[in-house]
Coordinates of C-alpha atoms in Angstrom, one line a residue:
X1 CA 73.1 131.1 76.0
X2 CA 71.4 128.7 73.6
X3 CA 71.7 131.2 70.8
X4 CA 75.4 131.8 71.4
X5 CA 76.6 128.6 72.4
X6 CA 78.2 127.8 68.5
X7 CA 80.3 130.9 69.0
X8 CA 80.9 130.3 72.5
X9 CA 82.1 126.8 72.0
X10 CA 84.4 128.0 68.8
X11 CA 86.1 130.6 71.2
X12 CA 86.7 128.2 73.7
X13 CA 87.6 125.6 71.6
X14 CA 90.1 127.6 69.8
X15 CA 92.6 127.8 72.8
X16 CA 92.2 124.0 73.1
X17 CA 95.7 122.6 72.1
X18 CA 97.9 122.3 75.1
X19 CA 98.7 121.1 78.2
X20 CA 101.9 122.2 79.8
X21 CA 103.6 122.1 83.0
X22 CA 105.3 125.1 84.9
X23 CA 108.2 126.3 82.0
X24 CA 108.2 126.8 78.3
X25 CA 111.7 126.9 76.8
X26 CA 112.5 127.1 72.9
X27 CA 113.5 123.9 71.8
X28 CA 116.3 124.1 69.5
X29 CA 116.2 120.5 67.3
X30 CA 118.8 121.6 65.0
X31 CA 121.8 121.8 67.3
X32 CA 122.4 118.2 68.3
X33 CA 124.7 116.6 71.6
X34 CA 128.7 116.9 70.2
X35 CA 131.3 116.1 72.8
X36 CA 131.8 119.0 75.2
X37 CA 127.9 120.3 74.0
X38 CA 126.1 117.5 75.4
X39 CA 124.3 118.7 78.9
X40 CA 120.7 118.4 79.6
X41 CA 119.0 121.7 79.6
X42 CA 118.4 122.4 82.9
X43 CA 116.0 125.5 85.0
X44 CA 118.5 127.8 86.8
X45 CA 117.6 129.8 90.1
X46 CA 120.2 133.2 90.5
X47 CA 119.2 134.5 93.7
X48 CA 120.8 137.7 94.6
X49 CA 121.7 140.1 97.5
X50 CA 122.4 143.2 97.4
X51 CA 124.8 145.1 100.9
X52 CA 124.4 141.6 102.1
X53 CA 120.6 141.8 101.8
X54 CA 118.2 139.2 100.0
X55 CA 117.2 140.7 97.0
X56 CA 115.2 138.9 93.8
X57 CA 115.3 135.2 92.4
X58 CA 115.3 134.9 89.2
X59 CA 115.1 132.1 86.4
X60 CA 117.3 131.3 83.8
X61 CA 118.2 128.4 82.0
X62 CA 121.6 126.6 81.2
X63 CA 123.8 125.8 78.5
X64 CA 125.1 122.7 76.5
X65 CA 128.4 123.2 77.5
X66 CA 130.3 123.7 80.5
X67 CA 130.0 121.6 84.0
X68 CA 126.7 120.6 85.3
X69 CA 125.5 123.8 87.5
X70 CA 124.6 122.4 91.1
X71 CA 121.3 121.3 92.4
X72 CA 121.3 121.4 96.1
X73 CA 120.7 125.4 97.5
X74 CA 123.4 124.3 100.4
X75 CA 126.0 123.6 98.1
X76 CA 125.9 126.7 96.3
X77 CA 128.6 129.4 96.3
X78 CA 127.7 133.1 97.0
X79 CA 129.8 135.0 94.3
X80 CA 130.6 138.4 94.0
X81 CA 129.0 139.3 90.2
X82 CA 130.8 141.7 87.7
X83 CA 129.6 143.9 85.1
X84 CA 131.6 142.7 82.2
X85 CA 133.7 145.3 80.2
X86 CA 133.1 145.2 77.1
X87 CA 129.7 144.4 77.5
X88 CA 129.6 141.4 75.1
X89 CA 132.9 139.9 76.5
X90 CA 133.5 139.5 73.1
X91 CA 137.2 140.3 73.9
X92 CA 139.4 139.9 77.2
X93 CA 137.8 142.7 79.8
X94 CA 139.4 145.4 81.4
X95 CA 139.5 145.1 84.5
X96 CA 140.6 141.8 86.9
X97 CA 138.1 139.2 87.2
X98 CA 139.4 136.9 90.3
X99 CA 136.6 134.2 90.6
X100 CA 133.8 136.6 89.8
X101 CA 130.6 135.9 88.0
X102 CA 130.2 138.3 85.0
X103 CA 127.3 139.6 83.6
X104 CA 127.4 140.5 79.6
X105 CA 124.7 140.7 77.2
X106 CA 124.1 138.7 74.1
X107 CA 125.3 139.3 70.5
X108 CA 128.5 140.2 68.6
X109 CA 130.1 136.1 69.0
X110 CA 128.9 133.1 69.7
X111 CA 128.1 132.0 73.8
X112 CA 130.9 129.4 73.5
X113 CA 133.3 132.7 72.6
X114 CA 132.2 134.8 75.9
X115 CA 132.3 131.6 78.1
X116 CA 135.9 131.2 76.9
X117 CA 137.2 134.4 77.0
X118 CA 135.0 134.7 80.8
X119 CA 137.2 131.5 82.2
X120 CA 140.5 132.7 80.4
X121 CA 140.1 136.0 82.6
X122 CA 139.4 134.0 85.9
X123 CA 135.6 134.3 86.1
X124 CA 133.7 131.5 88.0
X125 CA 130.8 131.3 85.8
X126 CA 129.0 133.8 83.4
X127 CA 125.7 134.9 83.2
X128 CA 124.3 135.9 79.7
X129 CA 121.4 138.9 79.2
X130 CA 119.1 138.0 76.1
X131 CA 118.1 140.1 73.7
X132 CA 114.2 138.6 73.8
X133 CA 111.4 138.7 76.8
X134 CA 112.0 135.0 76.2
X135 CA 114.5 132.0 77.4
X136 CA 116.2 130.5 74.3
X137 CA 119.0 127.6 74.8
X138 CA 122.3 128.2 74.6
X139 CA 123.6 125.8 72.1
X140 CA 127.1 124.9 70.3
X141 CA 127.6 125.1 66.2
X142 CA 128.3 122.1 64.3
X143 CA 131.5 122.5 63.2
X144 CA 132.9 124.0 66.5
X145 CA 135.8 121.4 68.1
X146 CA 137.3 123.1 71.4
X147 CA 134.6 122.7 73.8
X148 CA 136.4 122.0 76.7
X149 CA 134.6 125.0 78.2
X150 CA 135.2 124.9 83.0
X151 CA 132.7 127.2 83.5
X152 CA 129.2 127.2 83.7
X153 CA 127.1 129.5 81.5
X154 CA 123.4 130.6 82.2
X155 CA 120.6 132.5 80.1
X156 CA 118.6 135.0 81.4
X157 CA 115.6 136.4 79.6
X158 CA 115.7 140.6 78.8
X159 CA 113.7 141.7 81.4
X160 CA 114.9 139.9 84.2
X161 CA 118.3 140.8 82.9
X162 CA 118.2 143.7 82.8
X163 CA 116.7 144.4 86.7
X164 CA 119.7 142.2 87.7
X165 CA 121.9 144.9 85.2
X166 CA 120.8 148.1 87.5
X167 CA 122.0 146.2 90.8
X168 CA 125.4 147.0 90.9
X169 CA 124.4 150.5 91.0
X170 CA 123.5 150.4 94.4
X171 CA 126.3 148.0 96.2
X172 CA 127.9 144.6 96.1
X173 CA 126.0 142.1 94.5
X174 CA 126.1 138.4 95.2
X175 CA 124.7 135.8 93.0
X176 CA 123.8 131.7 93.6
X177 CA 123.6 129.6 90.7
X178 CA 122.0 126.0 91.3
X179 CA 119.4 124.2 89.5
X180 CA 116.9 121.8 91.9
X181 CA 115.6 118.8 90.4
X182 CA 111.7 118.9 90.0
X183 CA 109.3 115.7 90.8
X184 CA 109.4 113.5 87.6
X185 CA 105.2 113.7 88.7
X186 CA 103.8 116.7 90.4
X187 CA 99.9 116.5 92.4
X188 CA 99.2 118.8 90.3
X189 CA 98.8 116.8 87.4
X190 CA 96.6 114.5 89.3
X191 CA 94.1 117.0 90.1
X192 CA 93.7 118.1 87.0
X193 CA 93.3 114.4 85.4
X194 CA 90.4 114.9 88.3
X195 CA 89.2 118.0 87.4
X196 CA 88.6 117.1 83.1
X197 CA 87.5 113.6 83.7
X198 CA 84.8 114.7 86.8
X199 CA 84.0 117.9 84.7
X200 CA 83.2 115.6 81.4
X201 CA 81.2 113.2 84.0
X202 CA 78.7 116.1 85.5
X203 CA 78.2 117.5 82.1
X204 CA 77.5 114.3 80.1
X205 CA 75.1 112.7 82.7
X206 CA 73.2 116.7 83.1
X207 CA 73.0 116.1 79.0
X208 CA 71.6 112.6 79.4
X209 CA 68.8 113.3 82.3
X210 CA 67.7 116.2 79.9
X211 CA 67.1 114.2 77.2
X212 CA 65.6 111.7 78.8
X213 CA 63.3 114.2 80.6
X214 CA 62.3 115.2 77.7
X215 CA 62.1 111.6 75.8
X216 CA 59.5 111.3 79.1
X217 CA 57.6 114.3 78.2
X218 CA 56.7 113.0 74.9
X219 CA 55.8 109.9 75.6
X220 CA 53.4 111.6 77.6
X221 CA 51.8 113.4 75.2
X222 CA 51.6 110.6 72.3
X223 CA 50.1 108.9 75.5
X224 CA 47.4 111.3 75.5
X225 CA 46.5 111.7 72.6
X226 CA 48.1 115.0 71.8
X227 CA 49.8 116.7 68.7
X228 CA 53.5 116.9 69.1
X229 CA 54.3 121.0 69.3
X230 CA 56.6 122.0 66.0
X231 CA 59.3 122.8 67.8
X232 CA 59.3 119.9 70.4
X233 CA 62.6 117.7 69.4
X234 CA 63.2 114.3 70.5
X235 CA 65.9 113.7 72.8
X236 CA 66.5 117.1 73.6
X237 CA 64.1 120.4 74.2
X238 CA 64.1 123.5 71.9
X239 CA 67.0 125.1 74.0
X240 CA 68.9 122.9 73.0
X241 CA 71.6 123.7 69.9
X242 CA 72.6 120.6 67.2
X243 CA 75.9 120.7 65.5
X244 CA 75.9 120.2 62.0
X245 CA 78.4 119.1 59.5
X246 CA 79.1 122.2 58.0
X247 CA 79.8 124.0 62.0
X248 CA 81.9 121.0 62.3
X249 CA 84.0 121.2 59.6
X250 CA 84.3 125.1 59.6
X251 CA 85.7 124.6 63.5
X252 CA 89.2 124.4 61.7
X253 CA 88.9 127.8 59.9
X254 CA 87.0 130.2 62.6
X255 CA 89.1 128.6 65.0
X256 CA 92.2 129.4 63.8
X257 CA 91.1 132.7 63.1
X258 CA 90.9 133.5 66.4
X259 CA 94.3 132.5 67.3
X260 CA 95.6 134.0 64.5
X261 CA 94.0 137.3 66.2
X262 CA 95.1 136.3 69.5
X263 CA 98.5 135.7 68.3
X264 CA 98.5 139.3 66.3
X265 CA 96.7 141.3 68.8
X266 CA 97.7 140.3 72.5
X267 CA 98.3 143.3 74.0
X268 CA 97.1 144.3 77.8
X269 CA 93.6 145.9 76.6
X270 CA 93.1 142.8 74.4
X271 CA 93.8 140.5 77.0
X272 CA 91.3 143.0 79.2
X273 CA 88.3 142.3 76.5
X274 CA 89.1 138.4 76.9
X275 CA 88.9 138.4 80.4
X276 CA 85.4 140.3 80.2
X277 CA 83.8 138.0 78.0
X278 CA 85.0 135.2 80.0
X279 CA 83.6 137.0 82.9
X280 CA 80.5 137.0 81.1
X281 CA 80.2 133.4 80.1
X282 CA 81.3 132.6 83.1
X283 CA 78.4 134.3 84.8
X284 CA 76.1 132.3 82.6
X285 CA 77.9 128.9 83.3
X286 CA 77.4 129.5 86.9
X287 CA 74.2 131.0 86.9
X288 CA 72.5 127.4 84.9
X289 CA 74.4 125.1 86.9
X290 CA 73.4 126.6 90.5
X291 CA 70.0 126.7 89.3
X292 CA 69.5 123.4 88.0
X293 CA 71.3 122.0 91.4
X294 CA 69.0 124.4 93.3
X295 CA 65.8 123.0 91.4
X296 CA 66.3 119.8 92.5
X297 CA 65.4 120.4 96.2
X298 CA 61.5 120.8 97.3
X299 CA 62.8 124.3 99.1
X300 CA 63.5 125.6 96.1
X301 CA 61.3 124.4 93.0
X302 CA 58.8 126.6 93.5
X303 CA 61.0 129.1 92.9
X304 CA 62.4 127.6 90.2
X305 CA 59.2 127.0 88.3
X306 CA 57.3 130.6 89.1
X307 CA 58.2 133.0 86.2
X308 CA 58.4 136.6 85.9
X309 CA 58.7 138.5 82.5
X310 CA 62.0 140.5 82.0
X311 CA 62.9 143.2 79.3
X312 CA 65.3 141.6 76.7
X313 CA 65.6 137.8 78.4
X314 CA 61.8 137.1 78.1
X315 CA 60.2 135.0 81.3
X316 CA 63.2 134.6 83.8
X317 CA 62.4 131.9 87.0
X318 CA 62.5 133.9 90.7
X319 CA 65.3 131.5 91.4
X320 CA 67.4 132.7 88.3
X321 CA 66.6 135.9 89.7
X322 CA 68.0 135.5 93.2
X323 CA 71.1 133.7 92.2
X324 CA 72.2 135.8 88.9
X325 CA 73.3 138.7 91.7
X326 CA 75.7 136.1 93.4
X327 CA 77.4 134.5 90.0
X328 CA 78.0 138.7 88.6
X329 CA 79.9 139.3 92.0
X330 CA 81.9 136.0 92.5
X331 CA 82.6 137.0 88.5
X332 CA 83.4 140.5 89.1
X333 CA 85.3 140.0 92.0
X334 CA 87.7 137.0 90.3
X335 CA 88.3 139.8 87.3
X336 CA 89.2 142.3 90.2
X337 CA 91.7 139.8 92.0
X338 CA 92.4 137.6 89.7
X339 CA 96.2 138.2 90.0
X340 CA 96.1 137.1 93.8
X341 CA 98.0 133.7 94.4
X342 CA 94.5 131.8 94.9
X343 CA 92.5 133.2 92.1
X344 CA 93.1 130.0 90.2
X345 CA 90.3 128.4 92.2
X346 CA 87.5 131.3 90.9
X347 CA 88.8 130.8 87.5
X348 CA 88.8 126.8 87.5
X349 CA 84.8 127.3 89.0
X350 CA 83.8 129.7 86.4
X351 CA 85.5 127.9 84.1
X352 CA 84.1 124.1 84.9
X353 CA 80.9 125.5 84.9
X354 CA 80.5 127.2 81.7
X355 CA 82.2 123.8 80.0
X356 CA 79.4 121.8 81.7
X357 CA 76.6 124.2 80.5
X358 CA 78.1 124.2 76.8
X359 CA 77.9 120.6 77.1
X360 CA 74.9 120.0 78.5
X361 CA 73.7 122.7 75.7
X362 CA 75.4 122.2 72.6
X363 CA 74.5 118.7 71.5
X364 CA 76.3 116.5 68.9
X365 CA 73.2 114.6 66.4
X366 CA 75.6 111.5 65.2
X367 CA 79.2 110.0 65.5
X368 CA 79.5 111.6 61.9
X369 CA 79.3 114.5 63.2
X370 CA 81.5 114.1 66.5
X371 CA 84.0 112.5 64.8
X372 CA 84.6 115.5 62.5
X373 CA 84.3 117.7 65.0
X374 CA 87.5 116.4 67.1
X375 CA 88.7 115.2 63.5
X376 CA 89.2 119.2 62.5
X377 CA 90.2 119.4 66.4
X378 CA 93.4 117.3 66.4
X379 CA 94.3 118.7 63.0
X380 CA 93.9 122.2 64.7
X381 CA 96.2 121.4 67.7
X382 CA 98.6 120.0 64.8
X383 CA 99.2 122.5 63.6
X384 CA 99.3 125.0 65.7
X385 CA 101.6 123.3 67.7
X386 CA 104.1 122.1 65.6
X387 CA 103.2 123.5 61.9
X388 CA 103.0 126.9 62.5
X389 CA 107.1 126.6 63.6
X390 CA 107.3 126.9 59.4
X391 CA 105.3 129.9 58.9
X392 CA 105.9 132.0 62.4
X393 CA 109.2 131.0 63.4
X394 CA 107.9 129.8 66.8
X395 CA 105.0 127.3 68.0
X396 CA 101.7 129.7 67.8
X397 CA 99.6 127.6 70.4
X398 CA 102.8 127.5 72.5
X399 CA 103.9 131.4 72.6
X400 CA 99.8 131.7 73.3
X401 CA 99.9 129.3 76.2
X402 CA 103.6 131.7 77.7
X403 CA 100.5 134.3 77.3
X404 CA 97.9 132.6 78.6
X405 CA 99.4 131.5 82.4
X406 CA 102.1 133.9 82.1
X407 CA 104.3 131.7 83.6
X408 CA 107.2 133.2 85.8
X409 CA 109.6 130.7 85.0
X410 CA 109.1 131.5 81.0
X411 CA 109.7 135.0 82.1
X412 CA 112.4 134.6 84.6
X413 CA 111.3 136.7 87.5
X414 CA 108.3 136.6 90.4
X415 CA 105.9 139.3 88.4
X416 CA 102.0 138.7 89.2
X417 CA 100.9 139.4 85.6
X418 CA 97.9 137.3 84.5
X419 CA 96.9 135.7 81.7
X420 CA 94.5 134.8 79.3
X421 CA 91.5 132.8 81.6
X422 CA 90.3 130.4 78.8
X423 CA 92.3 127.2 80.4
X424 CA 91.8 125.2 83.6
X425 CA 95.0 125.4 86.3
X426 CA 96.6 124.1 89.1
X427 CA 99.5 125.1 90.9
X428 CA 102.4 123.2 91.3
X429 CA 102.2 122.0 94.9
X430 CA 105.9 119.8 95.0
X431 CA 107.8 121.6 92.5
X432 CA 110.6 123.8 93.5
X433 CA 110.1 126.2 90.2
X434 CA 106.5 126.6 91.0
X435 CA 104.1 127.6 87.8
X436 CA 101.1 125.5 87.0
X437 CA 99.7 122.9 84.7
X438 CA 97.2 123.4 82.6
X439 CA 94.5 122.5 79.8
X440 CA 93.1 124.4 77.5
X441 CA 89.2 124.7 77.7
X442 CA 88.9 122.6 74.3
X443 CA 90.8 119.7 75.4
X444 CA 87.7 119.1 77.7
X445 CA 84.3 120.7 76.1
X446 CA 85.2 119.1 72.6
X447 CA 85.8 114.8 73.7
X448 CA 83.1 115.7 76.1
X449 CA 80.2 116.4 73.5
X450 CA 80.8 113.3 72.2
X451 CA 80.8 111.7 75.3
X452 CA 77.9 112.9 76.5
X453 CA 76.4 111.7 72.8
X454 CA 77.6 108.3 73.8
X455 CA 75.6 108.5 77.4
X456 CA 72.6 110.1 75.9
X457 CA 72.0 106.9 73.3
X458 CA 73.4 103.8 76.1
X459 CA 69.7 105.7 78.1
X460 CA 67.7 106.0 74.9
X461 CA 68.7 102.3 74.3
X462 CA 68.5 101.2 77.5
X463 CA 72.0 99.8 77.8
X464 CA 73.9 98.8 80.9
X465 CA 77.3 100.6 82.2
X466 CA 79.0 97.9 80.4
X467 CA 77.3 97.0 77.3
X468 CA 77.5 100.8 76.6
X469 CA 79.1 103.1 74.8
X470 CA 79.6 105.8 78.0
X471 CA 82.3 104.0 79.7
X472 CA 84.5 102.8 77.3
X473 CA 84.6 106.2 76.1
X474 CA 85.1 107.9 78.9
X475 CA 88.0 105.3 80.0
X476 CA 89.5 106.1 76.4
X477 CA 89.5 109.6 77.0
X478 CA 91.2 109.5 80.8
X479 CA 93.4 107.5 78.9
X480 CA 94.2 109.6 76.8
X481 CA 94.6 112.7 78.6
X482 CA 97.2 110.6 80.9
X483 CA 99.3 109.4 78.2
X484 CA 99.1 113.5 77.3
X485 CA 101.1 114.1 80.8
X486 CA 103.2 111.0 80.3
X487 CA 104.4 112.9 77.0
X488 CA 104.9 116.0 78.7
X489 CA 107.2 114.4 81.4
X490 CA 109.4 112.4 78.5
X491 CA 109.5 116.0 76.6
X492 CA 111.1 117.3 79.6
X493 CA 107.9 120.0 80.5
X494 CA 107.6 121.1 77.3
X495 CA 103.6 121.4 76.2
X496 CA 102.1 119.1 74.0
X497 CA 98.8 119.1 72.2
X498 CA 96.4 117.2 74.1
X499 CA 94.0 116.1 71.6
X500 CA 97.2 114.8 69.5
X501 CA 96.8 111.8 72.2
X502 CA 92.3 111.9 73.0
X503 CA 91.3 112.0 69.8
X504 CA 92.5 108.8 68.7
X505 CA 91.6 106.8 72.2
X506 CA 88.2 108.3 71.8
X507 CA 87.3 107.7 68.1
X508 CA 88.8 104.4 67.7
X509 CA 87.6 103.4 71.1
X510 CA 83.9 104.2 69.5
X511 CA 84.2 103.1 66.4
X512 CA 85.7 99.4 67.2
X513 CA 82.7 98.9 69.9
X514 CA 80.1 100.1 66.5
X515 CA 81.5 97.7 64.3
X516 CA 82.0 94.9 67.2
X517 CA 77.9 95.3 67.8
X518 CA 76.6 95.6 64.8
X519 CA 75.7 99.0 65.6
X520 CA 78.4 101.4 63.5
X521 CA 75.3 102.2 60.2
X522 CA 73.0 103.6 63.0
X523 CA 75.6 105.1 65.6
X524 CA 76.9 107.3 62.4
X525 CA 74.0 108.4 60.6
X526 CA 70.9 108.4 63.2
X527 CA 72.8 108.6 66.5
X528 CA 69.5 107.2 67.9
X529 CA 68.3 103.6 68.7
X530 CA 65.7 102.3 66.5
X531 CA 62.5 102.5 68.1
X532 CA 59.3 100.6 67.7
X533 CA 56.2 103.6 68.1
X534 CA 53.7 101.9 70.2
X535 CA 51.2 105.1 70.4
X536 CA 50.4 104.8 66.8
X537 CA 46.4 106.2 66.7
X538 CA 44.9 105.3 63.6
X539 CA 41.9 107.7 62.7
X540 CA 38.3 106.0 62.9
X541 CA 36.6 105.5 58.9
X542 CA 33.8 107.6 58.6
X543 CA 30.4 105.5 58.5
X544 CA 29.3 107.8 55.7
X545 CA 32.2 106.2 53.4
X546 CA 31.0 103.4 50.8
X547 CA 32.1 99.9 52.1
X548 CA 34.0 98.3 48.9
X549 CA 33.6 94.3 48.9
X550 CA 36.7 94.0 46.2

């Protein structure tokens, strides 16, 4: 793990950029409120039965114009629902339409056209098919004046679409259109605050006792008397792995190279490798922290410090040994299930742990260093977020992050696809469109290195809670990650890049307290304390050497 924590960390930090609630609809900033355009875009439940029998729910998503679709279940009309004729309802259809709902599919004039020409033939609302596995929203033109559409009009992404296209097939269909309100803050979103701020905690205080630990071990051999080993480093123990400047300011390039990948190459046996390595690291993760919690208890250490040689991984402890068989199956069996309702749980363990072993492994030397680390970081999410609109035609980080959770509501039906595992998630306990919110992997591992930085010096230099540099920081960081959820509530659920909002709280937070204390020159360059060597042994002169009296 030591050896492979640089790549490890680039791969998780890669999918850093977002947090995001339970939808992801295209925003569409070019098509302003006119009069008669000017609705909120809302979520839209069509439920359907079929010979009077409950059949699927799906999700859609409403247009700019037309009357406000209603948002209590009760209140909702079961309508009959129509297969339009002509398809597009481009032009009048064929046959009567007396209060119906038609169905039509998307292209050949513009929605406003089919909603007009659906009301003029008596329908009671219209639902649209799109051509894309995606829901876009339905917006007006500019220069368009008779708006005064008295229907409603709803999207419905292809897929889900086209199930609802083979229903007539087999008898009536009924529809209900209505559109529940969601919590303006969901548990959810709590929990998670929990989860990254108590996941930063463990890791940077496992960090900080390991350094001290082995700050303890060398004063113990100065003590003595004895020669420092060659590979012995200060603060740290030669498992451990320093960033440098050039890994931090390459983080930006490899990083994005894997996205770009991700982006290109998604596809079900792609997504099947990702899982497998995070199966892998996730082992790992699991495997060092149930040791080291293990270890601490007198049952258990002389297991932990009796070794026994292994082919390929060297001299393995007898605990490592008895508890690697129980992280491969609670791995193995989370890639197996990992589609069930409650596999989010094995995924946020595996996950929390191989964050707080990268942590407690990969080390940041200075604030130089940590500051361009989660400098190249929130230029990263920038882009990726909001940039790459120019050069791909849609948010990169947000298609990956449809992609990741595989959110039903993005979708528009119930499917149990997975996603990719590199994030932490919740479910949405209060919501009535379900989905989940989650953070990326990087939002977490990359403020926490330097967090843990900032714990490991306040020990070295002996500094209280307060007089510290660990508690600001981490009180700029929760701050940050809640301003994060505040954004994504005000954007209406749409997923914003975390670090946009942590990265300033943290850095700033850091270096105002430097400068305050006098402390900035060392915190950047030596990202230790000074210290005063008190085991200095001068060697004895020889008696044979001539005494000279000048």
């Amino acid at each position: 793990m030591a050896r492979s924590s640089p790549a490890v960390l680039l791969v998780l930090a890669a999918l850093a950029g977002v947090a995001a609630a339970g939808d992801i609809v295209h925003q569409d900033d070019e098509a302003p409120k006119i009069p008669g355009c000017a609705n909120d875009f809302v979520l839209v439940k069509v439920q359907t039965w079929v010979n009077k029998k409950e059949k699927d729910e799906f999700v859609g998503v409403g247009a700019r114009f037309g009357p406000k679709i209603e948002s209590k279940e009760k209140h909702a009309n079961r309508t009959r629902l129509l297969l339009a004729n002509p398809s597009d309802c481009c032009t009048p259809p064929t046959e009567k339409v007396a209060g119906d709902i038609l169905l039509v599919e998307r292209g050949n004039c513009k929605f406003t056209t089919k909603a007009k020409v659906a009301e003029s033939a008596g329908a009671s609302a219209i639902i649209i098919i799109n051509d894309k596995h995606e829901l876009y929203k339905m917006v007006c033109e500019r220069n368009e004046t008779d708006l005064d559409i008295g229907i409603p009009a709803v999207l419905l992404p292809k897929d889900a679409g086209s199930k609802l296209q083979s229903f007539p097939s087999s008898g009536e269909v009924l529809v209900q259109l209505y559109s529940p309100d969601r919590p303006l803050v969901d548990t959810a979103e709590v929990f998670l605050w929990l989860m990254a701020v108590g996941t930063i905690l463990c890791a940077s205080y496992w960090s900080a006792w390991s350094a001290r630990e082995a700050d303890i071990e060398q004063e113990k051999l100065l003590k003595d008397g004895h020669e420092i080993p060659p590979n012995f480093e200060a603060g740290g123990s030669s498992g451990m792995v320093d960033i440098n400047m050039a890994s931090a300011l390459l983080f930006v390039v490899i990083a994005s190279c894997f996205l770009i990948t991700l982006y290109r190459l998604m596809s079900h046996w792609f997504l099947e490798l990702l899982v497998v390595i995070f199966c892998i690291g996730g082992v790992e993760g699991l495997q060092t922290c149930l040791v080291a919690l293990l270890s601490m208890s007198r049952r258990f250490k002389p297991a932990a410090e009796s070794f026994v040689k292994v082919p390929f991984f060297g001299a393995v402890s007898y605990l490592t040994l008895a508890v690697c068989p129980f992280c491969i199956v609670f791995a193995v069996l989370w890639g197996v299930y990992r589609r069930l309702p409650y596999a989010w749980i094995g995924q946020d363990i595996l996950g929390i742990t191989l964050i707080v072993t990268v942590i407690q492994i990969v080390r940041i030397p200075n604030l130089k260093v940590g500051s361009a680390l989660l400098s190249c970081a929130f230029l990263y999410d920038i882009f990726w977020v909001f940039i790459s609109k120019m050069l791909f035609h849609e948010s990169v980080m947000i298609v990956l992050v449809v992609l990741m959770v595989c959110l039903q509501v993005a979708r528009g039906d119930k499917t149990d696809e997975d996603g990719v595992p590199m994030l932490l998630k919740i479910p949405r306990m209060f919501d009535p469109w379900g989905g989940y919110s989650i953070i990326g992997f990087g939002d977490i591992l990359l403020p926490g290195l330097l967090i843990a930085f900032a714990l490991r010096y306040d020990w070295a230099a002996k500094k209280t809670l307060q007089s510290g540099y660990f508690l600001w920081s981490m009180v700029a960081y929760g701050s940050g990650l809640l301003i994060t959820y505040v954004a994504l509530n005000l954007m209406d659920g749409h997923g914003q890049p975390a670090l946009l909002y942590i990265v300033p709280f943290t850095i700033c937070t850091f270096l105002a307290l430097g400068m305050k204390r006098g402390e900035l020159r060392n915190l950047w360059t030596r990202g230790q304390p000074e210290r005063v060597c008190t085991h200095t042994h001068p060697s004895p002169k020889d008696p044979a050497d001539p005494v000279s009296s000048s």
